[in-house]
Amino acid sequence: MSGHWGIVVSDPWLQNQFTQVELRSLKTHFMSMRRESGRLTIGDLASKMSRLKVVGENLSEEERASFIQDLHQNTDEDADFELFLKVYLKLQAFASSRIGSSPKNSSAFLKAATTTLLHTISESEKASYVEHINNYLAEDEFLKRYLPIDPSSNDLFEIAKDGVLLCKLINVAVPGTIDERAINTKRLLNPWERNENHTLCLNSAKAIGCTVVNIGTQDFIEGRRHLVLGLISQIIKIQLLADLNLKKTPQLVELIGDSKDMEELMSLPPEKILLRWMNFHLKKAGYKKIVTNFSSDVKDAEAYAHLLNVLAPEYTNPSTLAVKNPFERAKLVLEHADKMGCKRYLTARDIVEGSPNLNLAFVAHIFQLRNGLPTQTKQISLLETLPDDTQDSREERAFRLWINSLGNSTYINNVFEDVRNGWVLLETLEKVSPGIVNWKIANKPPIKMPFKKVENCNQVVKIGKQLKFSLVNIAGNDIVQGNKKLILAYLWQLMRYNILQLLKNLRYHSHGKEINDADILQWANSKVSSSGSQSRMDSFKDKSLSDGIFFLELLSSVQPRAVNWGLVTKGVTDEEKKMNATYIISIARKLGCSIFLLPEDITEVNQKMILTLTASIMYWFLKHPAEERTAGTSDSETVSNSTVDDSSSDSSLEENGNM
């Protein structure tokens, strides 16, 4: 594996320890260290490595120096890149052993980055996810020749190499995300067909809320187990938690007292709602403790015993609570769950060891199967008081997914709630325009004093004005108060600014000229016209766009083999329009566009989302040389990191990635 700066990693073992993104970021650090003093010795590494996250935060300079001295007697010797990587790996393992565990759980769910330099995977998690895949994809026409997968083998990672399995799993989690007509499903795929599947998978995973900042398509092709398992775990979690909201399960109003509590419930992440649901039933069972996590609080299996006794009293076994041994109790709990028809997701050993991922999956599955909430509830009337804000919620979804795709340190579950302290917006502004935030006056969460939140939001508004956003009569306090209309207006301008800056940076011939909406419109019409079509769009709110034909012709003009015209409908009926819209989104993601719109945004011609779609296609086109497009092959790393989240550059990866 060779580097961009003539640095070669020839050791096969070393090559296998790092993802492309990790290696690129470490190269940046190494070159920076070497530039500072003209050369880099082994002895310099102790002080220079302080800037690397795990090694710098958990070991003092003296500890690093002593450790390196034990490894290498001659510390005056020049350090090349391979030696630097070996020292880093050993220091990181040492730091991790000092704090008792890997600082990053390689297959942790949503909030953790999906990468780690300690490439361990949980065999128990792997077996659980394989069982899930075998169950939900058993009838899939393409995959059934490979299923069931043996959970004790590594077949999962081999089957995942062509990208089909992961695309199908995304559609199980959030049906309709990927138009399966866009997946390449031949028995033997060539390299660019496989790359297209991985690109489609990664961009679609982002579009359902997965964190994929540190994963490239090459990682799937090489079967990097910790990354594949990390993504699978996120997808399965999204599926299992899908019903934990008031829209899908209105009976959840039983957990609250009044409309104020309802606002709080609507702002909670699904994991927190699941804990609240669990504690609601435990209180009824007379259980005295409050469960606050899916690890240490459930290790003794007592909470599970009480929960299942409430939900399925017909299967109660008095021995479950009578036994003293937690492992024996855990086994009895799982017998109870089996009688309810609940797929386990975990073993008795996973319960007593406190596996957070598998315990969460277990409880979420119990909720799906039997939530114990009344179907006829007097409090449903509370739901009727909520405003119908379908358009707002669609925009909130798009902005939330976009912000999460940037790789900020904070994962957001609800835009209107999670931006109120200003921190997430400051992080996002920094990603979009590096160096624009004055971090000296920023207040990092948790923030208890309201005026500190106002200070953050005042800076957000000030920067917005600096970027020439239209912010008439908007003050920082409006964001703190959660004013939905103003928050959506700000985020749209921020997202649009990001897109226009990315395009400006690519169009070198513009000589610094600002790109505007009219330029994007003109480019799209020009591309479609040059392909011999009569189609055109008059504006981004042109109602004729609802049939999708213009965008299919645009995609075909930038990549002639992108569209299979045999699958395209005439776009006359609503159903035909939706089929075309779904196909457009999947084809664009398959090319490498990171987009967050829904088919309805095309069929209803949502002006903002139509602009982002067109700009993303333009960005992809300008970023890829003509010979690359016509050959049908492209650098997998470039494709997978395309469009709106491209501001996640090497430097920002160093701050917010795994370093």
XYZ file of C-alpha atoms in Angstrom:
659
model
C 0.000 0.000 0.000
C 1.631 3.220 -1.046
C 1.014 6.694 0.334
C 0.249 10.008 -1.298
C 3.650 11.375 -0.238
C 5.892 8.567 -1.438
C 5.682 6.690 1.866
C 5.335 2.967 1.329
C 3.965 0.434 3.813
C 5.369 -2.829 2.512
C 4.820 -4.991 5.598
C 1.622 -7.038 4.886
C 0.851 -7.370 8.609
C 1.009 -3.600 9.051
C -1.142 -3.021 5.965
C -3.842 -5.137 7.550
C -3.893 -3.200 10.825
C -5.246 0.044 9.396
C -8.131 1.236 7.269
C -7.472 3.635 4.393
C -8.783 6.571 6.399
C -6.704 5.688 9.474
C -3.568 5.316 7.384
C -4.165 8.599 5.589
C -4.681 10.454 8.856
C -1.589 8.894 10.440
C 0.428 9.850 7.351
C -0.694 13.446 7.818
C 0.501 13.377 11.431
C 3.803 11.725 10.513
C 4.596 14.207 7.742
C 3.678 17.123 10.013
C 5.985 15.837 12.775
C 8.851 15.345 10.346
C 8.378 18.779 8.746
C 8.559 20.592 12.090
C 12.235 19.808 12.701
C 13.423 18.508 9.346
C 13.818 14.948 10.650
C 12.057 12.662 13.088
C 13.959 10.381 15.453
C 12.604 7.537 17.575
C 13.302 9.665 20.637
C 11.110 12.492 19.269
C 8.053 10.229 19.159
C 7.382 10.416 22.914
C 6.600 14.148 22.776
C 5.254 14.319 19.213
C 2.699 11.534 19.764
C 0.947 13.593 22.449
C -1.365 14.890 19.682
C -2.648 11.395 18.857
C -5.887 10.830 20.691
C -5.665 7.510 22.595
C -1.895 7.586 23.072
C -1.805 11.271 23.996
C -4.753 11.286 26.375
C -3.987 8.152 28.382
C -0.188 8.162 28.679
C 2.131 10.874 29.990
C 5.170 11.899 27.964
C 7.419 10.192 30.544
C 5.454 6.937 30.190
C 5.656 7.097 26.409
C 9.400 7.822 26.530
C 10.060 4.940 28.946
C 7.988 2.535 26.841
C 9.746 3.555 23.603
C 13.162 3.255 25.296
C 12.330 -0.354 26.203
C 11.390 -1.053 22.590
C 14.371 0.674 20.925
C 17.768 1.186 22.513
C 19.003 3.660 19.886
C 16.503 6.542 20.113
C 18.650 8.798 17.857
C 17.828 6.619 14.880
C 15.541 8.157 12.229
C 11.937 6.944 12.385
C 10.450 5.951 9.047
C 6.696 5.627 8.545
C 6.543 1.858 9.172
C 8.455 2.213 12.446
C 6.165 5.088 13.436
C 3.119 2.854 12.835
C 4.594 -0.031 14.852
C 5.383 2.233 17.800
C 1.916 3.744 17.599
C 0.212 0.346 17.655
C 2.256 -0.808 20.661
C 1.653 2.417 22.565
C -2.040 2.229 21.831
C -2.257 -1.351 23.089
C -0.329 -0.289 26.213
C -2.671 2.691 26.778
C -5.724 0.480 26.330
C -4.476 -2.085 28.847
C -3.880 0.764 31.304
C -7.506 1.941 31.174
C -8.871 -1.581 31.375
C -10.392 -2.003 27.923
C -10.278 -0.857 24.359
C -11.040 2.883 24.347
C -13.345 2.279 21.436
C -15.584 -0.737 21.235
C -14.995 -1.835 17.669
C -18.598 -2.814 17.108
C -20.226 -0.229 19.338
C -23.577 1.067 18.180
C -24.431 4.402 16.637
C -22.568 6.985 18.682
C -19.076 5.505 18.412
C -17.040 5.796 15.240
C -17.089 2.522 13.368
C -13.336 2.099 13.472
C -10.642 1.169 15.938
C -6.955 0.405 15.795
C -7.437 -2.587 18.072
C -9.154 -4.849 15.578
C -11.048 -7.163 17.881
C -14.566 -8.375 17.298
C -17.009 -9.994 19.672
C -17.693 -13.578 18.570
C -20.925 -13.457 20.549
C -22.083 -10.334 18.675
C -21.091 -11.866 15.359
C -23.127 -15.006 16.111
C -26.124 -12.907 17.153
C -26.052 -10.743 14.017
C -25.622 -13.809 11.788
C -28.733 -15.321 13.391
C -30.591 -12.054 12.709
C -29.494 -12.067 9.044
C -30.411 -15.749 8.626
C -33.862 -15.025 10.032
C -34.742 -11.837 8.132
C -33.129 -12.567 4.754
C -33.833 -16.305 4.487
C -36.402 -15.830 1.700
C -34.402 -13.339 -0.368
C -34.191 -14.672 -3.920
C -30.556 -13.704 -4.420
C -29.164 -14.433 -0.956
C -30.907 -17.704 -0.169
C -28.171 -19.612 -2.008
C -25.706 -18.325 0.636
C -27.980 -18.681 3.681
C -28.053 -19.792 6.411
C -24.590 -18.523 7.336
C -22.649 -20.553 9.886
C -22.252 -18.245 12.936
C -19.098 -20.042 14.060
C -17.329 -19.321 10.756
C -16.169 -16.108 9.076
C -18.449 -16.692 6.065
C -20.368 -13.512 6.936
C -17.410 -11.349 5.924
C -16.857 -13.236 2.667
C -20.524 -12.949 1.670
C -20.506 -9.235 2.546
C -17.655 -8.546 0.117
C -19.908 -7.980 -2.918
C -22.101 -5.448 -1.065
C -25.444 -7.150 -1.790
C -25.991 -8.497 1.733
C -25.468 -5.096 3.362
C -27.769 -3.334 0.870
C -30.495 -5.893 1.544
C -30.002 -5.559 5.315
C -30.455 -1.778 5.059
C -33.791 -2.390 3.331
C -34.856 -4.756 6.123
C -34.032 -2.040 8.681
C -35.724 0.813 6.791
C -37.855 -0.625 3.969
C -37.619 1.200 0.662
C -34.309 2.948 1.383
C -32.621 1.302 -1.603
C -34.322 0.600 -4.902
C -33.201 -3.002 -5.314
C -33.236 -2.546 -9.095
C -30.080 -0.475 -8.564
C -28.140 -3.249 -6.782
C -25.716 -5.234 -8.951
C -26.721 -8.857 -8.258
C -24.873 -11.005 -10.775
C -23.264 -14.124 -9.302
C -19.820 -12.837 -10.283
C -19.327 -9.079 -10.107
C -16.407 -7.253 -11.690
C -14.465 -4.775 -9.474
C -16.408 -1.646 -10.454
C -19.800 -3.356 -10.046
C -18.752 -4.449 -6.569
C -17.465 -0.953 -5.831
C -20.813 0.511 -6.924
C -22.646 -1.768 -4.483
C -20.392 -0.686 -1.625
C -20.804 2.976 -2.516
C -24.590 2.534 -2.663
C -24.453 0.750 0.697
C -22.365 3.422 2.447
C -24.392 6.370 1.161
C -27.643 4.575 2.009
C -26.346 3.673 5.485
C -25.676 7.368 6.094
C -29.184 8.118 4.884
C -30.748 5.932 7.600
C -28.555 7.354 10.369
C -25.448 5.146 10.502
C -22.066 6.667 11.308
C -19.705 5.717 8.468
C -17.156 8.540 8.530
C -14.144 6.220 8.756
C -15.203 3.486 6.319
C -14.266 3.261 2.648
C -15.402 0.777 0.001
C -11.987 -0.906 0.059
C -12.611 -1.947 3.658
C -15.506 -4.148 2.519
C -13.581 -5.581 -0.414
C -10.742 -6.526 1.950
C -13.241 -7.934 4.434
C -12.129 -5.862 7.433
C -14.157 -7.706 10.012
C -14.400 -5.060 12.747
C -15.692 -2.455 10.270
C -18.188 -4.781 8.585
C -19.499 -5.959 11.964
C -19.628 -2.392 13.252
C -21.820 -1.311 10.338
C -24.051 -4.389 10.595
C -24.595 -3.704 14.297
C -25.681 -0.137 13.553
C -28.110 -1.259 10.833
C -29.671 -3.919 13.081
C -29.997 -1.444 15.939
C -31.864 0.998 13.705
C -34.249 -1.817 12.728
C -34.850 -2.937 16.323
C -35.453 0.591 17.625
C -37.658 1.698 14.724
C -40.918 1.485 16.695
C -39.676 3.448 19.713
C -41.420 6.702 18.891
C -44.923 8.104 19.306
C -45.740 7.963 15.599
C -45.104 4.222 15.334
C -46.253 3.330 18.875
C -48.763 5.913 20.134
C -49.317 3.770 23.268
C -46.008 5.174 24.543
C -48.055 8.118 25.834
C -48.753 5.818 28.817
C -45.212 6.631 29.978
C -45.943 10.339 30.402
C -48.158 12.586 32.485
C -48.940 15.695 30.424
C -48.117 17.481 27.191
C -44.897 18.906 28.641
C -43.687 15.367 29.341
C -44.693 14.483 25.790
C -42.330 17.080 24.338
C -39.539 15.589 26.448
C -40.408 12.051 25.325
C -40.409 13.100 21.666
C -36.929 14.560 22.062
C -35.389 11.440 23.630
C -33.231 9.033 21.614
C -34.866 5.596 21.168
C -32.476 3.926 23.647
C -33.642 6.307 26.385
C -37.301 5.671 25.537
C -36.591 1.931 25.764
C -35.088 2.398 29.241
C -38.075 4.504 30.298
C -40.454 1.811 29.023
C -38.526 -0.854 30.891
C -38.574 1.141 34.152
C -42.298 1.848 33.695
C -43.002 -1.900 33.837
C -40.416 -2.594 36.543
C -42.082 -0.042 38.803
C -45.391 -1.869 38.337
C -43.608 -5.108 39.284
C -42.353 -3.575 42.523
C -38.708 -3.582 41.439
C -36.953 -0.958 43.545
C -33.939 -0.112 41.356
C -33.859 2.166 38.307
C -32.231 0.654 35.224
C -29.996 3.299 33.607
C -28.031 1.186 31.108
C -28.025 -2.107 29.233
C -24.853 -3.366 30.882
C -24.072 -3.293 34.619
C -27.697 -2.684 35.672
C -28.927 -5.923 34.071
C -25.967 -8.213 34.825
C -27.734 -10.012 37.683
C -30.791 -10.693 35.428
C -33.171 -9.617 38.228
C -34.577 -6.716 36.202
C -35.238 -9.095 33.286
C -37.009 -11.577 35.565
C -39.356 -8.859 36.843
C -39.920 -7.403 33.347
C -40.889 -10.735 31.789
C -43.128 -11.616 34.747
C -45.131 -8.432 34.031
C -45.216 -8.898 30.255
C -45.836 -12.663 30.164
C -47.044 -13.773 33.605
C -48.316 -17.051 32.159
C -44.726 -18.277 31.825
C -43.506 -17.113 35.261
C -41.122 -19.509 36.988
C -40.795 -18.862 40.763
C -37.257 -20.272 40.657
C -36.004 -17.379 38.519
C -35.954 -14.896 41.381
C -35.239 -17.550 44.015
C -31.886 -18.715 42.603
C -28.780 -16.975 43.958
C -26.486 -17.536 40.981
C -26.873 -14.753 38.339
C -25.807 -17.101 35.525
C -28.512 -19.622 36.461
C -31.060 -16.811 36.717
C -30.025 -15.534 33.281
C -30.629 -19.004 31.824
C -34.125 -19.105 33.345
C -34.832 -15.597 31.975
C -33.952 -16.771 28.475
C -36.178 -19.826 28.857
C -39.018 -17.431 29.743
C -38.218 -15.281 26.690
C -38.197 -18.357 24.450
C -41.659 -19.336 25.621
C -42.815 -15.859 24.580
C -41.425 -16.559 21.123
C -38.662 -13.989 21.489
C -35.483 -14.442 19.478
C -32.743 -14.218 22.004
C -29.933 -12.097 20.511
C -27.839 -13.063 23.517
C -26.760 -15.906 25.790
C -26.827 -16.167 29.564
C -23.098 -15.396 29.468
C -23.760 -12.145 27.562
C -26.223 -11.079 30.267
C -23.872 -11.660 33.211
C -20.961 -10.096 31.308
C -23.106 -7.027 30.569
C -22.780 -6.917 26.765
C -24.439 -3.516 26.041
C -25.150 -4.114 22.361
C -26.726 -7.517 22.790
C -28.693 -6.604 25.910
C -30.111 -3.584 24.082
C -31.029 -5.797 21.101
C -32.716 -8.282 23.458
C -34.839 -5.630 25.217
C -35.722 -3.914 21.919
C -36.928 -7.228 20.526
C -39.062 -7.851 23.618
C -40.592 -4.387 23.105
C -41.386 -5.215 19.467
C -42.942 -8.536 20.437
C -44.924 -7.572 23.533
C -44.710 -4.004 24.813
C -47.401 -4.493 27.483
C -49.007 -1.118 26.765
C -52.797 -0.875 26.323
C -53.998 -0.565 22.747
C -56.957 1.614 23.711
C -55.546 4.471 25.712
C -57.331 7.498 27.108
C -54.227 9.593 26.517
C -54.308 9.224 22.741
C -56.138 12.573 22.846
C -52.808 14.126 23.804
C -51.408 13.042 20.452
C -54.242 14.789 18.645
C -53.035 18.120 20.060
C -49.707 17.795 18.266
C -49.364 19.918 15.104
C -49.161 18.110 11.774
C -45.688 19.175 10.686
C -44.896 16.570 8.038
C -42.814 19.012 5.992
C -40.883 20.211 9.053
C -40.173 16.665 10.170
C -38.933 15.718 6.683
C -36.566 18.675 6.646
C -35.481 17.937 10.227
C -34.659 14.378 9.131
C -32.564 15.555 6.160
C -30.597 18.084 8.241
C -30.101 15.583 11.094
C -28.691 12.928 8.765
C -26.474 15.481 7.034
C -25.059 16.780 10.340
C -24.429 13.235 11.595
C -22.644 12.354 8.332
C -20.009 15.044 8.982
C -18.415 13.088 11.828
C -19.039 15.562 14.659
C -18.232 14.376 18.177
C -21.933 14.594 19.098
C -24.483 12.277 17.465
C -27.862 13.992 17.294
C -31.251 12.283 17.544
C -33.517 15.321 17.274
C -32.386 18.530 15.593
C -34.821 20.805 17.405
C -33.650 19.609 20.830
C -30.006 18.759 20.231
C -28.928 22.072 18.672
C -30.339 24.205 21.495
C -27.058 24.479 23.410
C -25.285 25.696 20.259
C -22.411 23.202 20.470
C -23.490 20.945 17.585
C -24.020 23.985 15.366
C -20.533 25.298 16.221
C -19.034 21.888 15.389
C -20.926 21.821 12.092
C -19.844 25.364 11.198
C -16.233 24.370 11.876
C -16.589 21.402 9.503
C -18.151 23.536 6.785
C -15.700 26.444 7.196
C -12.583 25.336 9.144
C -11.219 27.986 11.516
C -14.377 30.105 11.580
C -15.344 29.258 15.193
C -13.725 31.043 18.135
C -13.387 28.043 20.455
C -11.958 30.195 23.253
C -15.404 31.634 23.928
C -17.357 28.431 23.215
C -18.928 26.465 26.082
C -18.656 22.675 25.861
C -21.522 20.445 27.083
C -22.786 19.544 29.561
C -23.970 23.145 30.013
C -26.039 23.839 33.129
C -26.210 27.646 33.006
C -28.708 28.918 30.375
C -26.644 32.027 29.570
C -23.748 29.782 28.467
C -26.046 28.200 25.863
C -27.067 31.681 24.720
C -23.366 32.602 24.336
C -22.826 29.615 22.043
C -25.941 30.397 20.001
C -25.011 34.081 19.742
C -21.727 33.008 18.147
C -23.687 30.705 15.795
C -25.839 33.661 14.666
C -22.793 35.936 14.372
C -20.985 33.426 12.136
C -24.148 32.996 10.060
C -24.198 36.729 9.378
C -20.484 36.575 8.547
C -21.348 33.905 5.936
C -24.089 36.222 4.596
C -27.032 34.101 5.753
C -30.395 35.850 5.853
C -30.961 36.116 9.622
C -33.333 39.030 10.068
C -34.590 39.314 13.651
C -32.883 36.047 14.704
C -31.024 36.047 18.023
C -29.122 33.284 19.795
C -31.922 32.914 22.302
C -34.317 31.844 19.521
C -32.180 28.734 19.004
C -31.941 28.108 22.765
C -35.750 28.297 22.946
C -36.021 25.684 20.166
C -37.790 27.886 17.581
C -38.338 25.243 14.875
C -38.922 27.611 11.974
C -35.755 29.616 12.648
C -33.628 26.515 13.289
C -34.741 24.973 9.965
C -34.087 28.269 8.143
C -30.563 28.476 9.599
C -29.718 24.847 8.818
C -30.943 25.116 5.241
C -28.668 28.106 4.645
C -25.764 26.250 6.260
C -26.307 23.133 4.161
C -26.661 25.208 0.988
C -23.521 27.193 1.834
C -21.605 23.941 2.276
C -22.726 22.616 -1.118
C -21.885 25.862 -2.911
C -18.436 26.041 -1.278
C -17.648 22.468 -2.302
C -18.601 23.291 -5.882
C -16.637 26.537 -5.827
C -13.518 24.694 -4.598
C -13.804 22.196 -7.459
C -14.384 24.729 -10.209
C -10.875 26.080 -10.324
C -11.582 27.915 -13.558
C -14.119 30.093 -11.736
C -11.156 32.152 -10.374
C -12.763 32.490 -6.966
C -16.145 33.452 -8.397
C -19.001 32.450 -6.129
C -21.216 29.611 -7.352
C -24.935 30.302 -7.071
C -28.214 28.469 -7.639
C -28.443 29.770 -11.215
C -25.051 28.210 -12.066
C -26.262 24.805 -10.863
C -29.491 25.135 -12.836
C -27.606 26.165 -15.985
C -25.118 23.292 -15.602
C -27.900 20.688 -15.249
C -29.817 21.963 -18.286
C -26.617 22.124 -20.306
C -25.680 18.504 -19.472
C -29.127 17.163 -20.351
C -29.258 19.225 -23.556
C -25.798 18.024 -24.650
C -27.008 14.420 -24.416
C -29.626 15.202 -27.078
C -32.662 15.462 -24.824
C -35.335 18.154 -25.020
C -35.974 18.033 -21.238
C -35.132 21.030 -19.108
C -36.051 22.507 -15.754
C -37.105 26.127 -15.463
C -36.317 26.289 -11.741
C -35.841 24.012 -8.737
C -39.585 24.197 -8.131
C -40.563 23.288 -11.694
C -43.567 20.954 -11.255
C -42.648 18.995 -14.388
C -39.736 17.519 -12.396
C -42.174 15.338 -10.428
C -42.025 12.504 -13.000
C -38.257 12.123 -12.440
C -37.396 11.920 -16.154
C -35.170 15.023 -16.097
C -32.996 13.644 -13.276
C -32.704 10.243 -14.926
C -31.513 11.996 -18.090
C -29.106 14.109 -16.017
C -27.651 11.012 -14.320
C -27.375 9.292 -17.696
C -25.581 12.308 -19.171
C -22.915 12.365 -16.430
C -22.493 8.561 -16.392
C -23.906 6.881 -19.533
C -24.125 3.427 -17.948
C -25.783 4.631 -14.732
C -29.424 4.286 -15.784
C -31.096 1.117 -17.010
C -33.822 2.699 -19.133
C -35.720 -0.588 -19.222
C -36.579 -0.001 -15.545
C -37.804 3.573 -15.989
C -41.559 4.283 -16.000
C -43.364 7.034 -17.938
C -43.943 8.863 -14.645
C -47.640 9.522 -15.295
C -49.360 7.989 -12.267
C -48.350 8.671 -8.660
C -47.028 5.116 -8.363
C -44.892 5.498 -11.518
C -43.528 8.814 -10.239
C -42.565 7.251 -6.918
C -40.835 4.320 -8.643
C -38.756 6.739 -10.731
C -37.940 8.888 -7.681
C -36.779 5.874 -5.660
C -34.631 4.732 -8.580
C -33.090 8.221 -8.981
C -32.017 8.366 -5.330
C -30.434 4.900 -5.417
C -28.645 5.547 -8.723
C -27.244 8.841 -7.403
C -26.020 7.147 -4.205
C -24.561 4.318 -6.264
C -22.494 6.867 -8.215
C -21.229 8.391 -4.964
C -23.673 11.164 -4.092
C -24.267 11.591 -0.374
C -27.895 12.738 -0.374
C -30.592 12.709 2.296
C -33.839 13.359 0.455
C -36.873 11.050 0.221
C -38.773 10.014 -2.933
C -41.583 12.360 -1.862
C -39.174 15.293 -2.088
C -38.876 14.588 -5.830
C -42.519 13.748 -6.554
C -43.722 16.805 -4.614
C -40.835 18.937 -6.009
C -39.405 20.148 -2.692
C -37.332 23.098 -3.923
C -34.595 22.777 -1.289
C -34.082 19.040 -1.707
C -34.216 19.300 -5.518
C -31.354 21.824 -5.295
C -29.276 19.518 -3.072
C -29.851 16.584 -5.439
C -28.814 18.561 -8.516
C -25.789 20.067 -6.757
C -24.662 16.635 -5.505
C -24.749 15.213 -9.027
C -22.838 18.266 -10.289
C -20.268 17.825 -7.502
C -19.759 14.172 -8.384
C -19.346 15.031 -12.078
C -16.778 17.781 -11.463
C -14.833 15.660 -8.989
C -14.298 12.729 -11.344
C -12.110 12.969 -14.481
C -13.781 12.144 -17.792
C -11.717 8.989 -18.349
C -12.752 7.706 -14.924
C -16.443 8.210 -15.664
C -16.374 6.587 -19.077
C -14.322 3.613 -17.912
C -16.932 2.833 -15.302
C -14.257 2.507 -12.672
C -13.214 4.953 -10.016
C -11.028 5.229 -7.004
C -13.133 3.585 -4.312
C -11.969 5.955 -1.626
C -13.008 9.020 -3.608
C -16.399 7.636 -4.527
C -17.310 6.592 -1.004
C -16.457 9.957 0.512
C -18.290 12.011 -2.088
C -20.409 15.146 -1.853
C -21.906 16.944 1.068
C -19.795 15.363 3.803
C -16.563 15.964 1.935
C -15.739 18.739 4.385
C -14.676 15.896 6.657
C -11.105 16.354 5.504
C -7.933 14.752 6.794
C -7.496 17.492 9.363
C -10.999 17.136 10.716
C -10.588 13.374 10.862
C -7.632 13.871 13.151
C -9.801 15.859 15.544
C -13.017 13.868 15.410
C -12.034 10.460 14.126
C -10.175 7.761 15.969
C -6.920 9.605 16.614
